[in-house]
Amino acid sequence: MVAALALTLMWAGIPFSLAETLKTPEGYNRPRIVMITWRGETRAEIGFLDGLADYGYAARVVKHHCNQDPDRLNRYIREVEKKLPDLIYVFGTTATKQVVSHIHSCPVIFNIVTRPVASGIIADWQSSGNNATGVSSMVPIRYQIRTLEKLGTYNRLGVIYNPLEQNSMIQINTLEILTRSLDIALVRYPIRGPAEVAPILEKLEAQVDAVYLPSDSMVKSLGNEIMARINGGNLPSLAALEGMVINDGALIGLVPDYYQLGRLAARKAHKVLTGARPSDVPSATSDHFNITVNLKTAKEIGVHIPTAILVMADKIIR
C-alpha cells in the first residue's frame, strides 16, 4: 500500500512526502486504522471517527476491544505487528503502555490516558520521544476535591480503586498528597475484582464521610455494585468518569468530555497522516471540564446540591 510505504520510509528517516503519497483513493482518504480499546467503545472513539470524517477521511477501521483482558490485548498486538496499519488508535493507559512498548514502526495516537508522562508513555508534553502522540483525559484532582467540598465538609475521604492499574495508582498518590495538605484523612479501598467489592466495602459508611471514584476501568465496570454500597450508606460521591454519574448513580462528577477528546485525538491523527512525526506533535489535554449532577441520587441520600453548582452543571440527571 502506498500509505504504508510512505510511513515505512518516514520512520526509516528517508525523506518521503506522506501528504503527496496519500492523495489516492486507497490512501489519503482511506487510511487503514486499527483501534485498540481497553474497556470497549466509548464516546471518545465516536468523536475520533467523527473528527476524521470532518477532515475528509473515510478510514478503513478495524476495532479490537480488550474487555480489560491482558491476554486478549497481547493477542491483538501480535496480530497488528504482522500487518501494520497506517495508524493505531489506542484507548487507556494500560493498553497504550503495551502498544508503545511493542510497536515502534507505526504511528500511535493515544486517548484517555490520565497521566501520559508519569506513566512513561511519553517523555514530555512537547515531544513524546517515540512513535506516539495523543490526548490526556486528566482533570486536576484538586479541582474535583474542591467541587466535592462545595457540598459539605468531609474529614475522612474514601477512595476505591484497582491497585493493579498503573493509571489508578498515579491518581491515588496525587490524591494522597492533596488530602494531606487539606488535613483530610484518606481511606483506601483497593479492589482487584468483583469478589472483593462486598467484603472490602462492608463497613464503608462507618469509616468515611464521602467517596472519591478515580478514572479506573475496573471501578467503572463494577459501578452498579459499588454505587449500591456507597448510596446505601448515604455517602456523597464524586466520580472522575461521567458514566458513573449517569449510569451508576454517583452523586457528582467533574469530568472530561470524551467526545471532544476524541475529536482532539483526530486532530493529532490528521497531522501524522499528512506527514508529521508523532514525536513532533505535542500531546495535549482539554482545558474544559464538565460538571454532571445526579439529582436522583441527591434525593436518595439526602444531600442538597447548591444552586451555584446546578447553574454551572453541563448535565443534570433527574
Short mmCIF file of C-alpha atoms in Angstrom, two decimals:
data_model
loop_
_atom_site.label_atom_id
_atom_site.label_comp_id
_atom_site.label_asym_id
_atom_site.label_seq_id
_atom_site.Cartn_x
_atom_site.Cartn_y
_atom_site.Cartn_z
CA MET A 1 0.00 0.00 0.00
CA VAL A 2 1.30 3.46 -0.85
CA ALA A 3 0.45 4.85 2.58
CA ALA A 4 2.24 2.02 4.35
CA LEU A 5 5.30 2.54 2.13
CA ALA A 6 5.35 6.24 2.96
CA LEU A 7 5.21 5.57 6.68
CA THR A 8 7.91 2.92 6.44
CA LEU A 9 10.25 5.31 4.63
CA MET A 10 9.43 8.12 7.01
CA TRP A 11 10.26 6.01 10.07
CA ALA A 12 13.47 4.88 8.38
CA GLY A 13 14.50 8.51 8.11
CA ILE A 14 14.21 8.65 4.32
CA PRO A 15 12.61 11.87 3.01
CA PHE A 16 9.24 10.98 1.57
CA SER A 17 6.17 13.19 1.43
CA LEU A 18 3.31 11.32 3.05
CA ALA A 19 0.96 14.14 2.14
CA GLU A 20 1.70 13.54 -1.54
CA THR A 21 1.56 9.75 -1.50
CA LEU A 22 -1.73 9.60 0.37
CA LYS A 23 -3.65 11.53 -2.29
CA THR A 24 -5.01 8.34 -3.83
CA PRO A 25 -8.40 6.63 -3.38
CA GLU A 26 -6.73 3.98 -1.22
CA GLY A 27 -4.51 6.44 0.61
CA TYR A 28 -5.24 9.92 1.85
CA ASN A 29 -8.99 9.46 2.08
CA ARG A 30 -8.92 5.84 3.20
CA PRO A 31 -6.10 5.17 5.70
CA ARG A 32 -6.05 1.83 7.48
CA ILE A 33 -6.56 2.40 11.20
CA VAL A 34 -6.59 -0.14 14.00
CA MET A 35 -8.45 0.91 17.14
CA ILE A 36 -7.50 -0.88 20.38
CA THR A 37 -9.68 -0.10 23.39
CA TRP A 38 -9.19 -1.39 26.91
CA ARG A 39 -12.83 -1.48 28.06
CA GLY A 40 -14.96 -1.22 24.93
CA GLU A 41 -16.09 1.59 22.68
CA THR A 42 -16.89 4.95 24.26
CA ARG A 43 -17.86 8.40 23.03
CA ALA A 44 -14.13 9.09 22.69
CA GLU A 45 -13.98 6.70 19.73
CA ILE A 46 -17.12 8.20 18.22
CA GLY A 47 -15.56 11.65 18.48
CA PHE A 48 -12.34 10.38 16.93
CA LEU A 49 -14.06 8.90 13.88
CA ASP A 50 -16.32 11.95 13.50
CA GLY A 51 -13.25 14.17 13.63
CA LEU A 52 -11.50 12.14 10.94
CA ALA A 53 -14.60 12.33 8.76
CA ASP A 54 -14.58 16.11 9.10
CA TYR A 55 -11.02 16.10 7.78
CA GLY A 56 -12.25 14.18 4.73
CA TYR A 57 -11.15 10.68 5.68
CA ALA A 58 -13.19 7.56 5.01
CA ALA A 59 -10.95 5.45 7.20
CA ARG A 60 -10.91 1.68 6.99
CA VAL A 61 -11.14 0.82 10.66
CA VAL A 62 -10.54 -2.45 12.48
CA LYS A 63 -11.72 -2.41 16.11
CA HIS A 64 -10.21 -4.54 18.85
CA HIS A 65 -11.96 -4.34 22.24
CA CYS A 66 -9.93 -5.96 25.03
CA ASN A 67 -12.61 -6.02 27.75
CA GLN A 68 -9.83 -5.48 30.32
CA ASP A 69 -8.22 -8.79 29.40
CA PRO A 70 -4.38 -8.55 29.22
CA ASP A 71 -4.12 -11.79 27.23
CA ARG A 72 -6.57 -10.51 24.65
CA LEU A 73 -4.64 -7.23 24.44
CA ASN A 74 -1.36 -9.04 23.81
CA ARG A 75 -3.01 -11.21 21.16
CA TYR A 76 -4.31 -8.14 19.34
CA ILE A 77 -0.88 -6.53 19.47
CA ARG A 78 0.69 -9.62 17.90
CA GLU A 79 -1.93 -9.55 15.15
CA VAL A 80 -1.26 -5.89 14.42
CA GLU A 81 2.51 -6.47 14.33
CA LYS A 82 2.06 -8.95 11.48
CA LYS A 83 0.43 -6.34 9.24
CA LEU A 84 0.97 -2.80 10.40
CA PRO A 85 -1.77 -0.27 9.57
CA ASP A 86 -1.22 3.36 8.68
CA LEU A 87 -2.06 4.38 12.23
CA ILE A 88 -3.01 2.83 15.58
CA TYR A 89 -5.54 4.48 17.90
CA VAL A 90 -5.46 3.19 21.46
CA PHE A 91 -7.64 3.98 24.48
CA GLY A 92 -6.42 3.93 28.07
CA THR A 93 -3.15 3.80 29.99
CA THR A 94 -2.86 0.03 30.27
CA ALA A 95 -3.40 -0.66 26.58
CA THR A 96 -1.27 2.29 25.44
CA LYS A 97 1.74 1.22 27.51
CA GLN A 98 1.64 -2.24 25.97
CA VAL A 99 1.22 -0.94 22.43
CA VAL A 100 4.08 1.59 22.57
CA SER A 101 6.38 -0.94 24.24
CA HIS A 102 5.88 -3.48 21.44
CA ILE A 103 5.19 -1.45 18.29
CA HIS A 104 7.80 1.10 17.24
CA SER A 105 7.40 1.39 13.45
CA CYS A 106 3.82 2.61 13.23
CA PRO A 107 2.31 5.91 14.46
CA VAL A 108 0.25 5.58 17.66
CA ILE A 109 -2.43 8.04 18.72
CA PHE A 110 -3.40 7.50 22.36
CA ASN A 111 -6.52 8.81 24.05
CA ILE A 112 -7.99 8.86 27.59
CA VAL A 113 -4.60 8.42 29.23
CA THR A 114 -4.75 10.32 32.50
CA ARG A 115 -1.02 10.84 33.16
CA PRO A 116 0.95 10.01 29.98
CA VAL A 117 4.26 11.44 31.24
CA ALA A 118 4.11 9.93 34.74
CA SER A 119 3.15 6.56 33.29
CA GLY A 120 6.14 6.61 30.94
CA ILE A 121 4.17 6.65 27.69
CA ILE A 122 5.73 9.92 26.51
CA ALA A 123 8.90 11.73 27.53
CA ASP A 124 7.16 15.08 27.91
CA TRP A 125 4.16 17.00 26.60
CA GLN A 126 6.03 18.71 23.76
CA SER A 127 7.75 15.64 22.35
CA SER A 128 6.98 12.02 23.11
CA GLY A 129 10.44 10.85 22.09
CA ASN A 130 8.84 7.87 20.37
CA ASN A 131 6.18 6.96 17.79
CA ALA A 132 3.24 8.17 19.88
CA THR A 133 1.29 11.33 20.49
CA GLY A 134 -2.19 11.89 21.81
CA VAL A 135 -4.64 13.26 24.31
CA SER A 136 -4.87 13.09 28.08
CA SER A 137 -8.16 12.90 29.97
CA MET A 138 -6.56 14.49 33.01
CA VAL A 139 -8.77 16.62 35.24
CA PRO A 140 -6.77 18.17 38.11
CA ILE A 141 -7.76 16.26 41.24
CA ARG A 142 -7.62 19.45 43.29
CA TYR A 143 -10.49 20.84 41.20
CA GLN A 144 -12.50 17.68 41.78
CA ILE A 145 -11.99 17.79 45.55
CA ARG A 146 -12.94 21.47 45.61
CA THR A 147 -16.14 20.58 43.79
CA LEU A 148 -16.93 17.91 46.37
CA GLU A 149 -16.22 20.34 49.21
CA LYS A 150 -18.94 22.66 47.88
CA LEU A 151 -21.43 20.02 49.04
CA GLY A 152 -20.18 19.88 52.63
CA THR A 153 -17.23 19.39 54.97
CA TYR A 154 -15.56 15.99 54.91
CA ASN A 155 -12.81 14.82 57.26
CA ARG A 156 -12.50 11.24 56.01
CA LEU A 157 -12.44 10.57 52.27
CA GLY A 158 -12.65 7.05 50.89
CA VAL A 159 -11.16 6.13 47.52
CA ILE A 160 -11.99 2.93 45.64
CA TYR A 161 -9.50 1.77 43.02
CA ASN A 162 -7.76 -1.13 41.30
CA PRO A 163 -4.19 -1.38 42.66
CA LEU A 164 -3.15 -3.36 39.56
CA GLU A 165 -3.87 -0.41 37.23
CA GLN A 166 -0.93 2.00 36.99
CA ASN A 167 -3.14 4.89 35.97
CA SER A 168 -5.14 4.48 39.18
CA MET A 169 -2.06 4.32 41.39
CA ILE A 170 -0.77 7.59 39.92
CA GLN A 171 -4.11 9.24 40.74
CA ILE A 172 -4.16 7.77 44.26
CA ASN A 173 -0.66 9.03 45.02
CA THR A 174 -1.64 12.52 43.83
CA LEU A 175 -4.81 12.35 45.93
CA GLU A 176 -2.77 11.29 48.99
CA ILE A 177 -0.57 14.39 48.75
CA LEU A 178 -3.55 16.68 48.22
CA THR A 179 -5.69 15.33 51.07
CA ARG A 180 -2.72 15.51 53.44
CA SER A 181 -2.33 19.22 52.65
CA LEU A 182 -6.06 19.72 53.29
CA ASP A 183 -5.94 17.77 56.58
CA ILE A 184 -8.35 15.16 55.22
CA ALA A 185 -7.81 11.51 56.17
CA LEU A 186 -7.67 9.33 53.05
CA VAL A 187 -9.00 5.79 53.46
CA ARG A 188 -8.01 3.40 50.66
CA TYR A 189 -10.24 0.61 49.36
CA PRO A 190 -8.23 -1.46 46.83
CA ILE A 191 -10.41 -3.81 44.78
CA ARG A 192 -8.94 -6.29 42.29
CA GLY A 193 -12.15 -7.94 41.14
CA PRO A 194 -15.90 -8.41 41.70
CA ALA A 195 -15.47 -10.83 44.62
CA GLU A 196 -13.74 -8.14 46.69
CA VAL A 197 -16.47 -5.47 46.48
CA ALA A 198 -18.70 -6.78 49.29
CA PRO A 199 -16.03 -7.64 51.90
CA ILE A 200 -13.88 -4.55 51.31
CA LEU A 201 -16.78 -2.08 51.29
CA GLU A 202 -18.71 -3.80 54.09
CA LYS A 203 -18.12 -1.04 56.69
CA LEU A 204 -17.70 1.84 54.28
CA GLU A 205 -20.32 4.16 55.80
CA ALA A 206 -18.79 3.82 59.27
CA GLN A 207 -15.29 4.68 58.09
CA VAL A 208 -15.65 7.67 55.73
CA ASP A 209 -17.74 10.81 55.16
CA ALA A 210 -17.55 10.83 51.34
CA VAL A 211 -16.08 8.77 48.48
CA TYR A 212 -13.86 9.64 45.52
CA LEU A 213 -14.03 7.42 42.43
CA PRO A 214 -10.98 7.84 40.16
CA SER A 215 -10.70 7.22 36.44
CA ASP A 216 -10.39 3.45 36.79
CA SER A 217 -11.62 0.85 34.31
CA MET A 218 -12.35 -1.82 36.90
CA VAL A 219 -14.24 0.58 39.18
CA LYS A 220 -16.32 1.63 36.17
CA SER A 221 -17.07 -1.97 35.21
CA LEU A 222 -18.25 -2.65 38.78
CA GLY A 223 -20.04 0.69 39.02
CA ASN A 224 -23.54 -0.54 39.81
CA GLU A 225 -22.43 -2.77 42.67
CA ILE A 226 -20.02 -0.20 44.09
CA MET A 227 -22.54 2.64 43.95
CA ALA A 228 -25.20 0.48 45.60
CA ARG A 229 -22.87 0.23 48.61
CA ILE A 230 -21.99 3.92 48.61
CA ASN A 231 -25.54 5.21 48.18
CA GLY A 232 -26.83 2.61 50.61
CA GLY A 233 -24.65 4.28 53.23
CA ASN A 234 -25.96 7.75 52.25
CA LEU A 235 -22.45 8.85 51.33
CA PRO A 236 -21.76 11.71 48.88
CA SER A 237 -19.57 10.62 45.98
CA LEU A 238 -17.55 12.34 43.28
CA ALA A 239 -16.60 10.43 40.14
CA ALA A 240 -13.85 11.15 37.62
CA LEU A 241 -15.87 9.31 34.95
CA GLU A 242 -19.15 10.76 33.68
CA GLY A 243 -20.64 7.31 33.09
CA MET A 244 -20.55 6.59 36.79
CA VAL A 245 -22.79 9.60 37.45
CA ILE A 246 -25.18 8.97 34.56
CA ASN A 247 -25.40 5.17 34.63
CA ASP A 248 -24.30 4.04 38.07
CA GLY A 249 -25.68 6.72 40.37
CA ALA A 250 -22.61 8.61 41.61
CA LEU A 251 -23.66 11.97 43.04
CA ILE A 252 -21.48 14.37 41.07
CA GLY A 253 -18.65 14.38 38.58
CA LEU A 254 -16.09 16.88 37.34
CA VAL A 255 -15.17 15.03 34.19
CA PRO A 256 -13.58 15.34 30.75
CA ASP A 257 -15.78 15.35 27.67
CA TYR A 258 -14.85 12.07 25.97
CA TYR A 259 -16.37 13.07 22.65
CA GLN A 260 -14.34 16.29 22.46
CA LEU A 261 -11.19 14.44 23.49
CA GLY A 262 -11.85 12.06 20.61
CA ARG A 263 -12.06 14.96 18.19
CA LEU A 264 -8.84 16.38 19.62
CA ALA A 265 -7.18 12.99 19.05
CA ALA A 266 -8.41 13.10 15.43
CA ARG A 267 -6.59 16.42 15.03
CA LYS A 268 -3.38 14.72 16.13
CA ALA A 269 -4.03 11.84 13.74
CA HIS A 270 -4.58 14.23 10.82
CA LYS A 271 -1.21 15.86 11.43
CA VAL A 272 0.51 12.48 11.47
CA LEU A 273 -1.33 11.20 8.40
CA THR A 274 -0.23 14.27 6.46
CA GLY A 275 3.45 13.83 7.22
CA ALA A 276 4.28 14.92 10.76
CA ARG A 277 6.27 12.61 13.00
CA PRO A 278 4.33 11.76 16.19
CA SER A 279 7.29 12.96 18.27
CA ASP A 280 6.90 16.40 16.64
CA VAL A 281 3.19 16.64 17.51
CA PRO A 282 2.72 17.79 21.13
CA SER A 283 0.37 15.75 23.29
CA ALA A 284 -2.50 17.69 24.82
CA THR A 285 -5.29 17.76 27.33
CA SER A 286 -8.58 19.62 27.37
CA ASP A 287 -8.95 22.82 29.35
CA HIS A 288 -12.72 22.37 29.68
CA PHE A 289 -14.35 20.04 32.17
CA ASN A 290 -18.00 19.10 32.55
CA ILE A 291 -19.98 19.10 35.77
CA THR A 292 -22.53 16.29 35.88
CA VAL A 293 -25.01 16.06 38.75
CA ASN A 294 -27.35 13.21 39.65
CA LEU A 295 -30.33 14.77 41.43
CA LYS A 296 -31.98 11.37 41.83
CA THR A 297 -29.02 10.26 43.92
CA ALA A 298 -29.01 13.55 45.86
CA LYS A 299 -32.62 12.97 46.86
CA GLU A 300 -31.98 9.32 47.71
CA ILE A 301 -29.08 10.03 50.07
CA GLY A 302 -30.40 13.34 51.43
CA VAL A 303 -27.77 15.72 50.06
CA HIS A 304 -28.59 19.28 48.99
CA ILE A 305 -26.94 20.42 45.76
CA PRO A 306 -26.25 24.17 45.91
CA THR A 307 -27.85 26.30 43.22
CA ALA A 308 -24.41 27.60 42.23
CA ILE A 309 -23.42 24.08 41.15
CA LEU A 310 -26.69 23.40 39.36
CA VAL A 311 -26.33 26.60 37.35
CA MET A 312 -22.86 25.55 36.18
CA ALA A 313 -23.77 21.90 35.56
CA ASP A 314 -23.47 20.63 31.99
CA LYS A 315 -25.73 17.64 32.67
CA ILE A 316 -28.33 17.07 35.37
CA ILE A 317 -29.81 13.61 35.90
CA ARG A 318 -33.34 13.96 37.32
#
